[in-house]
Amino acid sequence: MKKITDPKLYNLSFEIFVTLRRCLSQQASVKEHLYDGLVELCEINVGLVVPVFELLQPQVTRYINNTPSGVPPLRIENCIEKNKETGIKLTEPIHKFVNCLQRCVSLYVQTSKSATGTLKDMKECVEKLAKKMSECDLED
């Protein structure tokens, strides 16, 4: 990936990622569109997979249980909001989030021979999540 040397372009790129990071604290419907858009972005330019993963890293920490025992593998309690009046409300579209991670990892693996740093971590995270999900009971 090329380094951005033009200060105006660098500032614009920075502002775009700050705005995208803010989207991660919005309603579930906004996050759904964000995750879909990030996948499309990575399909257009695989070189943006690393910045996308860096953007999503706080979400991974919040919603994926990466501990060795890791049961349940997803922290569903962080994805919902309980309210006496309105009942249960989805605050994180976890299905879109996991799909986004998996598709971006897959795109990168298809186009690159090796993964290092952030990419390696995300690839391992997605692989562990898939393994844990396949082994867990419905009650987990």
C-alpha angles and dihedrals in degrees: 000000000000121000116241109240101169107092093213092052091045091052091047091050090048092050091050092053092046088054092047090050089053089054088063089069095051131093121302093256091057091049091050090058091044093054092047090048093049090055091050090048092053091047089056095043117016088187088075094063092094095053089045091053090048088052091051097043095097089052091052090053092048101045108026122070104216097172115124094252089038099171114183096027093207124053095227091170088069091053099059138054120213119211129171093221102040100025120217118354126191110236098170124039091219092177091059092043095052090043090052092051093047095047094047091049090048092050092051094046091051093054103035135057099211138026122212136177114342093009093052091048093050093046090052091045092053092046092050091047092052091048093048092046091052092051101043126097122238089251091059 
